[in-house]
Every structure is written in C-alpha cells, then in structure tokens.
GROMACS .gro file of C-alpha atoms in nm:
model
  188
    1VAL     CA    1  18.126  25.987  -1.335
    2ALA     CA    2  18.237  25.847  -1.669
    3SER     CA    3  18.269  26.077  -1.966
    4GLU     CA    4  18.356  26.016  -2.328
    5PHE     CA    5  18.414  26.299  -2.573
    6GLY     CA    6  18.142  26.320  -2.835
    7LYS     CA    7  17.920  26.064  -2.661
    8GLY     CA    8  17.833  26.220  -2.326
    9SER     CA    9  17.861  26.142  -1.958
   10CYS     CA   10  17.733  25.863  -1.735
   11PHE     CA   11  17.662  25.934  -1.369
   12THR     CA   12  17.642  25.644  -1.123
   13LEU     CA   13  17.489  25.728  -0.788
   14TYR     CA   14  17.511  25.497  -0.486
   15LEU     CA   15  17.254  25.594  -0.224
   16PRO     CA   16  17.301  25.494   0.140
   17TYR     CA   17  17.044  25.284   0.317
   18SER     CA   18  16.830  25.457   0.573
   19HIS     CA   19  16.553  25.347   0.806
   20GLY     CA   20  16.330  25.094   0.644
   21LEU     CA   21  16.263  24.731   0.571
   22VAL     CA   22  16.504  24.594   0.315
   23PRO     CA   23  16.518  24.244   0.169
   24ALA     CA   24  16.854  24.091   0.257
   25THR     CA   25  17.055  23.772   0.228
   26ILE     CA   26  17.189  23.657   0.565
   27VAL     CA   27  17.530  23.485   0.559
   28THR     CA   28  17.776  23.345   0.810
   29VAL     CA   29  18.152  23.388   0.787
   30GLY     CA   30  18.345  23.226   1.070
   31ASP     CA   31  18.132  23.292   1.378
   32GLN     CA   32  17.997  23.623   1.247
   33ARG     CA   33  17.665  23.686   1.073
   34PHE     CA   34  17.627  23.952   0.805
   35ALA     CA   35  17.343  24.086   0.596
   36LEU     CA   36  17.386  24.167   0.229
   37PRO     CA   37  17.119  24.392   0.078
   38GLY     CA   38  16.904  24.226  -0.184
   39LEU     CA   39  16.810  23.871  -0.259
   40LEU     CA   40  17.131  23.720  -0.394
   41GLU     CA   41  17.159  23.389  -0.576
   42SER     CA   42  17.390  23.141  -0.407
   43VAL     CA   43  17.538  22.815  -0.524
   44PRO     CA   44  17.732  22.550  -0.332
   45VAL     CA   45  18.097  22.534  -0.430
   46ASP     CA   46  18.333  22.242  -0.377
   47THR     CA   47  18.653  22.336  -0.203
   48ASP     CA   48  18.844  22.216  -0.510
   49GLN     CA   49  18.675  22.494  -0.711
   50LEU     CA   50  18.784  22.773  -0.478
   51GLY     CA   51  19.043  22.919  -0.708
   52GLN     CA   52  19.041  23.253  -0.881
   53GLN     CA   53  18.726  23.183  -1.088
   54ILE     CA   54  18.422  22.959  -1.091
   55MET     CA   55  18.188  22.875  -1.376
   56VAL     CA   56  17.813  22.886  -1.316
   57GLY     CA   57  17.617  22.801  -1.625
   58GLU     CA   58  17.798  22.979  -1.907
   59LYS     CA   59  17.919  23.270  -1.692
   60THR     CA   60  18.259  23.308  -1.526
   61TYR     CA   61  18.268  23.466  -1.180
   62GLN     CA   62  18.578  23.608  -1.011
   63CYS     CA   63  18.604  23.459  -0.659
   64HIS     CA   64  18.666  23.668  -0.348
   65ARG     CA   65  18.659  23.516  -0.001
   66LEU     CA   66  18.462  23.744   0.228
   67ALA     CA   67  18.653  23.613   0.532
   68ALA     CA   68  18.984  23.725   0.382
   69ARG     CA   69  18.847  24.067   0.287
   70LEU     CA   70  18.714  24.128   0.639
   71LEU     CA   71  19.009  23.960   0.817
   72ILE     CA   72  18.786  23.701   0.985
   73GLU     CA   73  18.925  23.368   1.101
   74THR     CA   74  18.729  23.079   0.953
   75ARG     CA   75  18.744  22.701   0.967
   76PRO     CA   76  18.920  22.514   0.685
   77TYR     CA   77  18.683  22.394   0.414
   78LYS     CA   78  18.806  22.034   0.430
   79GLY     CA   79  18.513  21.798   0.384
   80ARG     CA   80  18.250  22.069   0.357
   81ALA     CA   81  18.117  22.291   0.082
   82ALA     CA   82  18.129  22.668   0.084
   83GLN     CA   83  17.865  22.895  -0.068
   84ALA     CA   84  17.922  23.144  -0.348
   85LEU     CA   85  17.699  23.453  -0.364
   86LEU     CA   86  17.671  23.556  -0.728
   87MET     CA   87  17.678  23.928  -0.810
   88GLU     CA   88  17.699  24.113  -1.138
   89LYS     CA   89  17.771  24.472  -1.235
   90GLY     CA   90  17.771  24.541  -1.605
   91ASP     CA   91  18.006  24.294  -1.774
   92GLU     CA   92  18.182  24.197  -1.453
   93ALA     CA   93  18.068  23.903  -1.243
   94MET     CA   94  18.187  23.837  -0.890
   95ALA     CA   95  18.131  23.555  -0.642
   96LEU     CA   96  18.169  23.623  -0.270
   97ILE     CA   97  18.265  23.301  -0.093
   98VAL     CA   98  18.100  23.259   0.249
   99ASP     CA   99  18.075  22.971   0.496
  100GLU     CA  100  17.696  22.949   0.496
  101VAL     CA  101  17.392  23.122   0.350
  102GLU     CA  102  17.124  23.126   0.621
  103GLY     CA  103  16.850  23.254   0.392
  104ASN     CA  104  16.662  23.567   0.294
  105GLU     CA  105  16.451  23.791   0.512
  106HIS     CA  106  16.340  24.150   0.546
  107ILE     CA  107  16.550  24.342   0.795
  108LEU     CA  108  16.512  24.683   0.953
  109VAL     CA  109  16.818  24.884   0.846
  110ASP     CA  110  16.965  25.187   1.019
  111GLY     CA  111  17.275  25.393   0.945
  112MET     CA  112  17.599  25.366   1.139
  113GLY     CA  113  17.648  25.714   1.273
  114PRO     CA  114  17.970  25.915   1.265
  115GLN     CA  115  18.171  25.667   1.476
  116LEU     CA  116  18.184  25.408   1.197
  117SER     CA  117  18.160  25.637   0.895
  118GLN     CA  118  18.516  25.545   0.793
  119ALA     CA  119  18.418  25.179   0.752
  120ILE     CA  120  18.326  25.213   0.384
  121TYR     CA  121  18.262  24.840   0.353
  122LEU     CA  122  17.959  24.876   0.588
  123ALA     CA  123  17.622  25.015   0.481
  124GLY     CA  124  17.470  25.011   0.829
  125PHE     CA  125  17.325  24.769   1.078
  126GLY     CA  126  17.016  24.557   1.049
  127LEU     CA  127  16.772  24.408   1.294
  128LEU     CA  128  16.680  24.051   1.200
  129GLU     CA  129  16.342  23.890   1.258
  130ASP     CA  130  16.486  23.696   1.556
  131GLY     CA  131  16.599  24.023   1.719
  132ALA     CA  132  16.970  23.986   1.642
  133LEU     CA  133  17.167  24.287   1.524
  134VAL     CA  134  17.396  24.229   1.223
  135PRO     CA  135  17.629  24.445   1.016
  136VAL     CA  136  17.495  24.519   0.667
  137LEU     CA  137  17.773  24.505   0.411
  138ASN     CA  138  17.801  24.770   0.140
  139LEU     CA  139  17.776  24.567  -0.180
  140ALA     CA  140  17.845  24.876  -0.389
  141TYR     CA  141  18.189  24.893  -0.225
  142PHE     CA  142  18.272  24.533  -0.316
  143LEU     CA  143  18.131  24.564  -0.668
  144ARG     CA  144  18.297  24.899  -0.732
  145ALA     CA  145  18.631  24.755  -0.631
  146GLY     CA  146  18.569  24.464  -0.870
  147ASN     CA  147  18.871  24.247  -0.929
  148GLU     CA  148  19.094  24.479  -0.728
  149LEU     CA  149  18.941  24.438  -0.381
  150ALA     CA  150  19.237  24.599  -0.220
  151GLY     CA  151  19.240  24.527   0.147
  152ALA     CA  152  18.888  24.595   0.266
  153PRO     CA  153  18.905  24.696   0.560
  154SER     CA  154  19.259  24.825   0.575
  155LEU     CA  155  19.501  24.698   0.833
  156SER     CA  156  19.861  24.788   0.778
  157ALA     CA  157  20.094  24.497   0.707
  158SER     CA  158  20.292  24.584   1.019
  159SER     CA  159  19.985  24.531   1.239
  160ILE     CA  160  19.942  24.169   1.125
  161PRO     CA  161  20.167  23.915   1.295
  162GLU     CA  162  20.355  23.649   1.097
  163ASP     CA  163  20.078  23.390   1.147
  164GLY     CA  164  19.844  23.617   0.947
  165LEU     CA  165  19.589  23.676   1.222
  166PRO     CA  166  19.524  24.004   1.405
  167ALA     CA  167  19.691  24.011   1.747
  168SER     CA  168  19.373  24.084   1.942
  169LYS     CA  169  19.009  24.162   1.892
  170THR     CA  170  18.845  24.472   2.030
  171ILE     CA  171  18.472  24.503   2.084
  172LEU     CA  172  18.297  24.835   2.129
  173LEU     CA  173  17.956  24.811   2.294
  174VAL     CA  174  17.753  25.130   2.305
  175ASP     CA  175  17.419  25.174   2.478
  176ASP     CA  176  17.298  25.531   2.485
  177SER     CA  177  16.970  25.476   2.662
  178LEU     CA  178  16.862  25.700   2.947
  179THR     CA  179  16.834  25.400   3.181
  180THR     CA  180  17.194  25.299   3.117
  181ARG     CA  181  17.319  25.655   3.170
  182ARG     CA  182  17.141  25.678   3.506
  183TYR     CA  183  17.271  25.335   3.609
  184CYS     CA  184  17.629  25.434   3.522
  185GLU     CA  185  17.596  25.766   3.709
  186LYS     CA  186  17.488  25.582   4.024
  187LEU     CA  187  17.751  25.315   3.981
  188LEU     CA  188  18.036  25.562   3.937
   0.00000   0.00000   0.00000
C-alpha cells in the first residue's frame, strides 16, 4: 500500500500461483533447475560485464546473481558466457544472472504446502513437460526487494563456514501416497 496525501492510495496485490498451466522460463544455476513464471527475455553476458550493472539497449539493469541469492555453488564463468534474465518493475530494471536459460514451456504449477510456507522466495513447484519437478521462484519477491536483495533465503552468518559454502546439504523427500505408506508399515 502506498499513500500520498491529497492524491490517493495505490494498492499492489501479489497473488499466489495455484493449480494450472503457466508459461515459464526454465533456467539452470549450478546443477539445479528452476522455473521463473512468465516468458522472460534473456541476453548472453560476457563475464567481464558481470559487475553491478549491465546496459541492454538504452536501459541499465542492476545485476543480481541468482546463485549467490540462493546460496548455490556454481562453476566459475571463465571462458563461458552467463545469461541475464531481464525484468522490470516500474522505473527499476533488474537482471538475474543464471548459468543457462533452457527455454520456455508451459508447466503445471502447484503450491508448496505449509512445510515450505516460510520460503518466501518460492512460489511453488512445477511439473515440466519431461516429467521433472522444479521449484518455481517467486519473482515478486525478487522484484519487490529490488536493489536491496537482502539475503534471500536467510542463513545466519555464523552458519556459513569461512570458505563461504554451507557445511552440508540436506534433502527432504516426501511421498505421501497410499502405496508408500503401506510399504513403510510392512517394512517397519
């Protein structure tokens, strides 16, 4: 909500994604694939240009490395180009730097459920045409944060070792099908 005396109020509403087919841009960061809602324009970027800003046409875009924001280990860009996904919100323009843009496709999106509701940088999960399941990033979160993308997702500084990488990775695999429940009951 933005309000200015004598002029009025402006309400901005971000609606969550629910079941349905959504056009998405599929990207790779490190070894992880992500979906970003919408058909985003991407441009190749030389590693020399990966500073704070890049110029595309006559517009200046603030650069943010998606790998750094999501604490994902990625290969150095030596000898290869990165991709910049161009996004705009009002007067602000932002470029998310990713390793590779795989392309655009329609994905089936579903919500995350209460277990991951604290992960505000996620909008849900999507099923790709090849059957793979990918996290769908919440672009509104990144755009809303603008130039002050403060630590998405948040890890405390004390939990990151001196080499800058998380100490270990944890994977949670959940299958709530009736078949799996019966199998586990018999197994245990």
